[in-house]
Short mmCIF file of C-alpha atoms in Angstrom, two decimals:
data_model
loop_
_atom_site.label_atom_id
_atom_site.label_comp_id
_atom_site.label_asym_id
_atom_site.label_seq_id
_atom_site.Cartn_x
_atom_site.Cartn_y
_atom_site.Cartn_z
CA UNK A 134 0.00 0.00 0.00
CA UNK A 135 1.36 3.41 -1.02
CA UNK A 136 2.28 5.67 1.93
CA UNK A 137 0.67 9.09 2.18
CA UNK A 138 3.20 11.84 1.47
CA UNK A 139 4.22 13.59 4.74
CA UNK A 140 3.36 17.07 3.46
CA UNK A 141 -0.30 16.07 3.09
CA UNK A 142 -0.82 16.24 6.87
CA UNK A 143 1.06 19.54 7.24
CA UNK A 144 -1.13 22.29 8.74
CA UNK A 145 -0.73 24.85 5.96
CA UNK A 146 -1.22 22.29 3.20
CA UNK A 147 -4.43 21.07 4.89
CA UNK A 148 -5.68 24.67 5.03
CA UNK A 149 -4.82 25.17 1.36
CA UNK A 150 -6.55 21.91 0.40
CA UNK A 151 -9.64 22.88 2.42
CA UNK A 152 -9.72 26.28 0.74
CA UNK A 153 -9.38 24.68 -2.68
CA UNK A 154 -12.22 22.28 -1.81
CA UNK A 155 -14.62 25.04 -0.75
CA UNK A 156 -13.56 27.24 -3.66
CA UNK A 157 -14.35 24.26 -5.87
CA UNK A 158 -17.90 24.27 -4.53
CA UNK A 159 -18.31 28.00 -5.07
CA UNK A 160 -16.58 28.15 -8.45
CA UNK A 161 -18.49 25.12 -9.70
CA UNK A 162 -21.76 26.92 -9.08
CA UNK A 163 -20.44 30.29 -10.29
CA UNK A 164 -18.97 28.98 -13.56
CA UNK A 165 -22.39 27.66 -14.57
CA UNK A 166 -24.54 30.43 -13.07
CA UNK A 167 -22.47 33.36 -14.36
CA UNK A 168 -22.64 32.50 -18.06
CA UNK A 169 -26.26 31.30 -17.85
CA UNK A 170 -27.21 34.56 -16.10
CA UNK A 171 -25.76 36.59 -18.98
CA UNK A 172 -27.55 34.38 -21.52
CA UNK A 173 -30.84 34.63 -19.61
CA UNK A 174 -30.68 38.40 -19.06
CA UNK A 175 -29.62 39.18 -22.66
CA UNK A 176 -31.14 36.27 -24.60
CA UNK A 177 -28.16 36.42 -26.98
CA UNK A 178 -25.05 34.30 -27.61
CA UNK A 179 -23.33 37.53 -28.69
CA UNK A 180 -23.55 38.84 -25.12
CA UNK A 181 -22.15 35.51 -23.91
CA UNK A 182 -19.21 36.39 -26.15
CA UNK A 183 -18.91 39.82 -24.52
CA UNK A 184 -19.04 38.20 -21.06
CA UNK A 185 -16.34 35.68 -21.87
CA UNK A 186 -14.34 38.50 -23.51
CA UNK A 187 -14.42 40.42 -20.21
CA UNK A 188 -13.37 37.37 -18.18
CA UNK A 189 -10.52 36.45 -20.53
CA UNK A 190 -9.40 40.08 -20.84
CA UNK A 191 -8.81 39.99 -17.08
CA UNK A 192 -6.62 36.94 -17.62
CA UNK A 193 -4.64 38.75 -20.30
CA UNK A 194 -4.09 41.73 -17.98
CA UNK A 195 -2.94 39.52 -15.11
CA UNK A 196 0.75 40.23 -15.84
CA UNK A 197 0.09 43.81 -14.66
CA UNK A 198 -1.62 42.63 -11.48
CA UNK A 199 0.62 39.83 -10.18
CA UNK A 200 3.61 42.03 -9.18
CA UNK A 201 1.30 43.83 -6.74
CA UNK A 202 1.31 40.67 -4.61
CA UNK A 203 4.92 41.42 -3.65
CA UNK A 204 3.79 44.52 -1.75
CA UNK A 205 1.60 42.68 0.75
CA UNK A 206 1.69 39.56 2.88
CA UNK A 207 0.56 36.53 0.88
CA UNK A 208 -1.79 35.50 3.68
CA UNK A 209 -3.46 38.94 3.89
CA UNK A 210 -3.80 39.10 0.11
CA UNK A 211 -5.63 35.77 0.00
CA UNK A 212 -7.93 36.64 2.89
CA UNK A 213 -8.97 40.13 1.79
CA UNK A 214 -9.19 39.39 -1.95
CA UNK A 215 -11.67 36.58 -1.35
CA UNK A 216 -13.70 38.82 0.97
CA UNK A 217 -13.85 41.56 -1.67
CA UNK A 218 -14.97 39.04 -4.30
CA UNK A 219 -17.74 37.89 -1.96
CA UNK A 220 -18.95 41.47 -1.46
CA UNK A 221 -18.99 42.06 -5.22
CA UNK A 222 -21.03 38.92 -5.87
CA UNK A 223 -23.54 39.88 -3.16
CA UNK A 224 -24.40 42.99 -5.23
CA UNK A 225 -25.93 40.78 -7.95
CA UNK A 226 -28.86 39.48 -5.83
CA UNK A 227 -29.11 42.92 -4.18
CA UNK A 228 -29.51 44.64 -7.57
CA UNK A 229 -31.85 41.94 -8.84
CA UNK A 230 -34.27 42.35 -5.93
CA UNK A 231 -34.14 46.18 -5.93
CA UNK A 232 -33.43 48.00 -9.21
CA UNK A 233 -33.21 45.00 -11.52
CA UNK A 234 -30.28 43.54 -13.46
CA UNK A 235 -28.67 45.00 -16.55
CA UNK A 236 -26.53 42.71 -18.71
CA UNK A 237 -23.62 45.19 -18.78
CA UNK A 238 -23.72 45.47 -14.98
CA UNK A 239 -23.39 41.68 -14.74
CA UNK A 240 -20.57 41.58 -17.30
CA UNK A 241 -18.69 44.35 -15.44
CA UNK A 242 -18.91 42.44 -12.15
CA UNK A 243 -17.71 39.26 -13.87
CA UNK A 244 -14.70 41.25 -15.14
CA UNK A 245 -13.82 42.71 -11.72
CA UNK A 246 -14.17 39.32 -10.02
CA UNK A 247 -11.92 37.77 -12.67
CA UNK A 248 -9.30 40.49 -12.07
CA UNK A 249 -9.20 39.64 -8.36
CA UNK A 250 -8.79 35.96 -9.23
CA UNK A 251 -5.75 36.87 -11.36
CA UNK A 252 -4.27 38.45 -8.23
CA UNK A 253 -4.82 35.47 -5.92
CA UNK A 254 -4.04 32.54 -8.25
CA UNK A 255 -0.28 33.30 -8.59
CA UNK A 256 -0.07 33.66 -4.81
CA UNK A 257 -1.45 30.14 -4.33
CA UNK A 258 1.14 28.89 -6.84
CA UNK A 259 3.89 30.81 -5.04
CA UNK A 260 3.13 29.56 -1.53
CA UNK A 261 2.93 25.89 -2.53
CA UNK A 262 6.74 25.36 -2.72
CA UNK A 263 7.08 27.30 0.56
CA UNK A 264 4.64 24.92 2.24
CA UNK A 265 5.73 21.55 0.79
CA UNK A 266 9.30 22.17 -0.44
CA UNK A 267 10.43 22.15 -4.06
CA UNK A 268 11.07 18.38 -4.06
CA UNK A 269 7.36 17.69 -3.52
CA UNK A 270 5.91 20.27 -5.91
CA UNK A 271 4.79 17.86 -8.67
CA UNK A 272 3.10 15.53 -6.19
CA UNK A 273 1.51 18.41 -4.26
CA UNK A 274 0.20 19.97 -7.47
CA UNK A 275 -1.26 16.62 -8.43
CA UNK A 276 -3.05 16.43 -5.04
CA UNK A 277 -4.48 19.94 -5.42
CA UNK A 278 -5.51 19.49 -9.03
CA UNK A 279 -7.13 16.17 -8.17
CA UNK A 280 -9.19 17.96 -5.52
CA UNK A 281 -10.01 20.85 -7.88
CA UNK A 282 -11.09 18.68 -10.77
CA UNK A 283 -12.88 16.01 -8.71
CA UNK A 284 -14.80 18.74 -6.89
CA UNK A 285 -15.56 20.40 -10.22
CA UNK A 286 -17.06 17.15 -11.51
CA UNK A 287 -19.43 16.88 -8.57
CA UNK A 288 -20.11 20.57 -7.99
CA UNK A 289 -20.46 21.69 -11.62
CA UNK A 290 -22.75 18.78 -12.45
CA UNK A 291 -24.68 19.50 -9.27
CA UNK A 292 -24.71 23.22 -10.07
CA UNK A 293 -26.62 22.62 -13.28
CA UNK A 294 -29.31 20.75 -11.34
CA UNK A 295 -29.26 23.30 -8.49
CA UNK A 296 -29.69 26.24 -10.88
CA UNK A 297 -32.58 24.54 -12.64
CA UNK A 298 -34.30 24.28 -9.22
CA UNK A 299 -33.47 27.55 -7.41
CA UNK A 300 -32.28 29.79 -10.27
CA UNK A 301 -29.05 31.64 -11.09
CA UNK A 302 -29.33 34.48 -8.54
CA UNK A 303 -29.57 32.32 -5.37
CA UNK A 304 -26.80 30.13 -6.79
CA UNK A 305 -24.45 33.11 -7.08
CA UNK A 306 -25.29 33.99 -3.46
CA UNK A 307 -24.05 30.52 -2.44
CA UNK A 308 -20.76 31.23 -4.24
CA UNK A 309 -20.34 34.46 -2.26
CA UNK A 310 -20.90 32.58 1.02
CA UNK A 311 -18.25 30.03 0.01
CA UNK A 312 -15.74 32.85 -0.55
CA UNK A 313 -16.36 34.16 2.97
CA UNK A 314 -15.66 30.70 4.42
CA UNK A 315 -12.43 30.46 2.36
CA UNK A 316 -11.29 33.86 3.69
CA UNK A 317 -11.87 32.62 7.25
CA UNK A 318 -9.84 29.45 6.57
CA UNK A 319 -6.91 31.27 4.98
CA UNK A 320 -6.69 33.52 8.04
CA UNK A 321 -5.17 30.50 9.86
CA UNK A 322 -2.12 30.21 7.55
CA UNK A 323 1.18 30.42 9.49
CA UNK A 324 3.86 29.83 6.84
CA UNK A 325 6.95 32.05 6.72
CA UNK A 326 6.94 34.39 3.72
CA UNK A 327 10.43 34.98 2.23
CA UNK A 328 11.69 38.49 2.88
CA UNK A 329 11.93 40.86 -0.08
CA UNK A 330 14.95 43.12 -0.38
CA UNK A 331 12.83 46.21 -0.20
CA UNK A 332 12.57 49.04 2.29
CA UNK A 333 9.39 49.02 4.31
CA UNK A 334 8.96 52.77 3.87
CA UNK A 335 9.32 54.10 0.35
CA UNK A 336 7.99 56.93 -1.75
CA UNK A 337 5.27 56.46 -4.36
CA UNK A 338 7.93 56.97 -7.04
CA UNK A 339 10.09 54.19 -5.58
CA UNK A 340 7.08 51.89 -5.28
CA UNK A 341 6.21 52.44 -8.94
CA UNK A 342 9.85 51.86 -9.94
CA UNK A 343 9.96 48.61 -7.97
CA UNK A 344 6.65 47.53 -9.49
CA UNK A 345 7.98 47.87 -13.04
CA UNK A 346 11.25 46.22 -11.99
CA UNK A 347 9.25 43.22 -10.76
CA UNK A 348 7.23 43.22 -13.97
CA UNK A 349 10.38 43.32 -16.10
CA UNK A 350 11.91 40.46 -14.11
CA UNK A 351 9.01 38.21 -15.07
CA UNK A 352 9.40 39.13 -18.74
CA UNK A 353 13.16 38.51 -18.59
CA UNK A 354 12.61 34.98 -17.28
CA UNK A 355 10.25 34.29 -20.17
CA UNK A 356 12.14 36.08 -22.95
CA UNK A 357 15.37 34.15 -22.36
CA UNK A 358 13.73 30.75 -22.19
CA UNK A 359 12.40 27.77 -24.08
CA UNK A 360 8.90 28.95 -23.20
CA UNK A 361 9.00 31.54 -26.00
CA UNK A 362 8.91 28.68 -28.51
CA UNK A 363 5.57 27.55 -27.06
CA UNK A 364 3.80 30.91 -26.81
CA UNK A 365 2.45 31.22 -30.36
CA UNK A 366 0.83 27.80 -30.32
CA UNK A 367 -0.62 28.41 -26.83
CA UNK A 368 -2.15 31.73 -27.96
CA UNK A 369 -3.71 29.94 -30.93
CA UNK A 370 -5.14 27.09 -28.87
CA UNK A 371 -6.55 29.45 -26.22
CA UNK A 372 -8.28 31.48 -28.92
CA UNK A 373 -9.86 28.28 -30.21
CA UNK A 374 -10.93 27.23 -26.71
CA UNK A 375 -12.56 30.64 -26.20
CA UNK A 376 -14.53 30.27 -29.45
CA UNK A 377 -15.91 26.97 -28.13
CA UNK A 378 -16.46 28.04 -24.51
CA UNK A 379 -18.45 31.12 -25.54
CA UNK A 380 -20.91 28.87 -27.38
CA UNK A 381 -20.99 26.04 -24.84
CA UNK A 382 -24.14 27.27 -22.98
CA UNK A 383 -26.14 27.47 -26.24
CA UNK A 384 -24.53 24.25 -27.54
CA UNK A 385 -25.54 22.43 -24.33
CA UNK A 386 -29.13 23.68 -24.54
CA UNK A 387 -29.40 22.29 -28.09
CA UNK A 388 -27.87 18.92 -27.21
CA UNK A 389 -29.97 18.66 -24.04
CA UNK A 390 -33.26 19.75 -25.55
CA UNK A 391 -33.38 23.05 -23.63
CA UNK A 392 -32.47 21.64 -20.19
CA UNK A 393 -30.12 24.10 -18.42
CA UNK A 394 -28.58 21.38 -16.25
CA UNK A 395 -26.90 19.89 -19.35
CA UNK A 396 -24.52 22.89 -19.46
CA UNK A 397 -23.30 21.87 -16.01
CA UNK A 398 -22.91 18.28 -17.20
CA UNK A 399 -20.71 19.38 -20.12
CA UNK A 400 -18.51 21.48 -17.83
CA UNK A 401 -18.33 18.57 -15.38
CA UNK A 402 -17.33 16.18 -18.16
CA UNK A 403 -14.46 18.51 -19.08
CA UNK A 404 -13.40 18.63 -15.43
CA UNK A 405 -13.47 14.83 -15.32
CA UNK A 406 -11.08 14.68 -18.26
CA UNK A 407 -8.78 17.25 -16.66
CA UNK A 408 -8.92 15.29 -13.40
CA UNK A 409 -7.73 12.15 -15.19
CA UNK A 410 -4.95 14.20 -16.80
CA UNK A 411 -3.93 15.58 -13.39
CA UNK A 412 -3.86 12.11 -11.81
CA UNK A 413 -1.82 10.45 -14.56
CA UNK A 414 0.58 13.38 -15.16
CA UNK A 415 3.18 12.30 -12.53
CA UNK A 416 3.31 8.90 -14.28
CA UNK A 417 3.98 10.57 -17.64
CA UNK A 418 6.77 12.97 -16.68
CA UNK A 419 9.43 10.58 -18.02
CA UNK A 420 7.84 10.37 -21.50
CA UNK A 421 9.23 12.72 -24.15
CA UNK A 422 7.22 15.89 -23.58
CA UNK A 423 7.08 16.90 -27.25
CA UNK A 424 5.73 13.55 -28.43
CA UNK A 425 3.29 13.42 -25.50
CA UNK A 426 1.74 16.80 -26.36
CA UNK A 427 1.58 16.08 -30.11
CA UNK A 428 -0.17 12.74 -29.58
CA UNK A 429 -2.63 13.81 -26.88
CA UNK A 430 -3.74 17.10 -28.44
CA UNK A 431 -4.18 15.60 -31.91
CA UNK A 432 -6.38 12.96 -30.30
CA UNK A 433 -8.30 15.72 -28.51
CA UNK A 434 -9.00 17.39 -31.85
CA UNK A 435 -10.65 14.32 -33.35
CA UNK A 436 -12.64 13.70 -30.15
CA UNK A 437 -14.01 17.25 -30.05
CA UNK A 438 -15.00 17.11 -33.70
CA UNK A 439 -17.00 14.04 -32.67
CA UNK A 440 -18.40 16.04 -29.74
CA UNK A 441 -19.93 18.54 -32.17
CA UNK A 442 -21.52 15.86 -34.38
CA UNK A 443 -22.81 13.12 -32.07
CA UNK A 444 -25.88 12.93 -29.75
CA UNK A 445 -25.71 14.02 -26.11
CA UNK A 446 -24.22 10.98 -24.30
CA UNK A 447 -21.43 10.07 -26.78
CA UNK A 448 -20.81 13.80 -27.25
CA UNK A 449 -20.13 14.28 -23.52
CA UNK A 450 -17.95 11.15 -23.36
CA UNK A 451 -15.72 12.41 -26.19
CA UNK A 452 -15.69 15.93 -24.71
CA UNK A 453 -14.45 14.52 -21.40
CA UNK A 454 -11.82 12.24 -22.94
CA UNK A 455 -10.48 15.08 -25.05
CA UNK A 456 -9.88 17.23 -21.96
CA UNK A 457 -7.32 14.77 -20.52
CA UNK A 458 -4.54 16.43 -22.53
CA UNK A 459 -5.28 19.81 -20.91
CA UNK A 460 -4.88 18.36 -17.41
CA UNK A 461 -1.57 16.77 -18.38
CA UNK A 462 -0.18 19.98 -19.91
CA UNK A 463 -1.23 22.14 -16.95
CA UNK A 464 0.37 19.96 -14.28
CA UNK A 465 3.64 19.24 -16.07
CA UNK A 466 4.36 22.79 -17.22
CA UNK A 467 3.39 24.60 -14.00
CA UNK A 468 5.17 22.05 -11.80
CA UNK A 469 8.30 22.53 -13.89
CA UNK A 470 8.08 26.31 -13.42
CA UNK A 471 7.62 25.94 -9.66
CA UNK A 472 10.68 23.69 -9.43
CA UNK A 473 12.99 25.78 -11.62
CA UNK A 474 12.12 29.37 -10.66
CA UNK A 475 13.13 31.13 -7.43
CA UNK A 476 10.23 31.45 -5.00
CA UNK A 477 10.10 35.26 -5.24
CA UNK A 478 9.65 35.05 -9.02
CA UNK A 479 7.20 32.13 -9.35
CA UNK A 480 4.05 34.27 -9.27
CA UNK A 481 5.43 36.76 -11.78
CA UNK A 482 6.67 34.11 -14.20
CA UNK A 483 3.44 32.10 -14.09
CA UNK A 484 1.41 35.27 -14.57
CA UNK A 485 3.46 36.54 -17.52
CA UNK A 486 3.24 33.09 -19.13
CA UNK A 487 -0.51 32.72 -18.62
CA UNK A 488 -1.12 36.33 -19.72
CA UNK A 489 0.86 35.79 -22.92
CA UNK A 490 -0.88 32.48 -23.61
CA UNK A 491 -4.27 34.09 -22.90
CA UNK A 492 -3.81 36.85 -25.50
CA UNK A 493 -5.96 34.92 -27.96
CA UNK A 494 -8.88 34.37 -25.58
CA UNK A 495 -10.56 37.82 -25.72
CA UNK A 496 -10.34 37.72 -29.52
CA UNK A 497 -11.68 34.15 -29.53
CA UNK A 498 -14.57 35.20 -27.28
CA UNK A 499 -15.70 37.89 -29.72
CA UNK A 500 -15.25 35.59 -32.72
CA UNK A 501 -17.20 32.91 -30.86
CA UNK A 502 -20.03 35.34 -30.13
CA UNK A 503 -20.30 36.34 -33.79
CA UNK A 504 -20.11 32.72 -34.99
CA UNK A 505 -22.75 31.70 -32.44
CA UNK A 506 -25.13 34.39 -33.72
CA UNK A 507 -24.44 33.51 -37.38
CA UNK A 508 -24.21 29.71 -37.36
CA UNK A 509 -25.40 26.79 -35.25
CA UNK A 510 -23.41 26.39 -31.98
CA UNK A 511 -22.04 23.04 -33.21
CA UNK A 512 -19.83 24.87 -35.74
CA UNK A 513 -17.63 26.70 -33.17
CA UNK A 514 -17.15 23.43 -31.24
CA UNK A 515 -16.04 21.71 -34.45
CA UNK A 516 -13.67 24.61 -35.22
CA UNK A 517 -12.06 24.13 -31.80
CA UNK A 518 -11.51 20.43 -32.52
CA UNK A 519 -9.88 21.21 -35.87
CA UNK A 520 -7.66 23.78 -34.13
CA UNK A 521 -6.39 21.13 -31.69
CA UNK A 522 -5.21 19.05 -34.65
CA UNK A 523 -3.49 22.11 -36.14
CA UNK A 524 -1.82 22.67 -32.73
CA UNK A 525 -0.44 19.12 -32.83
CA UNK A 526 0.80 19.62 -36.40
CA UNK A 527 2.58 22.85 -35.39
CA UNK A 528 4.46 21.08 -32.58
CA UNK A 529 5.28 18.22 -34.96
CA UNK A 530 6.74 20.66 -37.51
CA UNK A 531 8.92 22.41 -34.89
CA UNK A 532 12.14 20.47 -34.28
CA UNK A 533 12.65 22.25 -30.94
CA UNK A 534 9.21 21.33 -29.58
CA UNK A 535 9.02 17.90 -31.20
CA UNK A 536 12.31 16.76 -29.63
CA UNK A 537 11.60 17.94 -26.07
CA UNK A 538 12.61 15.20 -23.55
CA UNK A 539 10.72 14.20 -20.40
CA UNK A 540 9.58 17.27 -18.45
CA UNK A 541 12.05 16.62 -15.59
CA UNK A 542 14.89 16.99 -18.11
CA UNK A 543 13.51 20.06 -19.89
CA UNK A 544 15.30 23.22 -18.77
CA UNK A 545 12.60 25.76 -19.53
CA UNK A 546 14.63 28.76 -18.43
CA UNK A 547 18.02 28.27 -20.02
CA UNK A 548 18.78 30.94 -22.56
#
C-alpha cells in the first residue's frame, strides 16, 4: 500500500486543500450560473461572447496585477481578496431584488471578479513550494488538481441541477458565502513568507519603480527561455478554446433539448477529463514531452470534432476524454516552473506566461459570439476540434518542440 506523502498532513497544506475544496464548490456553481445569467438576461449568444471576452481580458491583464502581490503579505492578500470578491457577488442578488439587473452590470462584475482571481491565483502557486518544499511540488500539485477537478465534476454537475431548481441568482449567493468561508480558513495560515529586499517605507515613485522592476523580471525569465517557442501555439489554442467556450451554454441547450442542467454536465465532463490528466501526469513525466503533447492534443482534436456531431451521451464522453490532454499539460508545465524558478519570481513568471498564452482568448470570445449568432453552436465546437489538430501539427513541424525530452529533463529557463 502506497504511503501518504508527509506534506499532506502539514497544517498549511491542509488549510490550502480545504480552501481549494470550498472554492471548488463556489466556483463550480459560479462557472455555470455566471454564463447562464448573462444568456438569460440578454437572450443572446453575442452577449455571452462579450461576457467571456471580459473574463478572458482579465486573464490577459494579469501580468500587470501579479507584481502587486509582492507589496503585501501573501496571507493577507488571499484573505482580503476573497472577501472583496464575496462582497462584489452579493451585489448581484441585491440589484436583482431592488433596481433589476442589466446585462452590462453583470458583465462588469464578472470582469472585476476575474481580475481579483488573477491576483490570488499566482499567490497560491507561489506559496505551494514554501509549504511543501520544491522536491514535492509535482506531487503536491497533483493532489491539489485532483481535488479541484474532482470537486468540479461533482459541484459543476450538481450546479446545473441546483440552478434549474433555485435559479441563477440564489446560486451566485451561495458562491459568495463560500468565498467568505475560504477567507476565514486562509486567516489560519502560518507559513513564513520569504523576505523581499525592499525598504518598508518608500515613496510612491520608488514603489512604482519597484513595481515595473518586478514586472520586467518576469518578462526577462520568459524572454530568455524555451517557453517563447511555445507561446504562439498556446495563444492559438486558447483562442480556439474561447470560441468553443463562448458557445458552450447554447450548444448544451441544443444537445440537451433546452435543459439548463446539461450545461453543467458538459462542464463537469471537461473537469473529469482534466482530473484524469492531473492524476496520470506524474506517471507521464518521463515520457518525451514533445511527443506526448503532439499525440494527446491531436487525439483531442478528433474527439471534439466528434463532440460537435454526435448525440448528447457520446458527445459528452468524447468531450471529457479530449480534456485529458489539458490536465496533463497544466500539471507538467506549471510544476516545472515551480521547481525551476526562485520562490520570489514564481508568481510573476506564471502570470506573464498565462497572460501571454491568454492573448488569444478575448479575440476568440468575440469571434465565438459572432459565430454563435451567425451559425449553429455546433460549428464553433467543431472549429475548436480542428484547431487542436493544427496545434499538434505545429508542434510536430517544430524540431525544438518535437524533440523535447521528459519534463524533468527540460530546462525551460536556459537561454
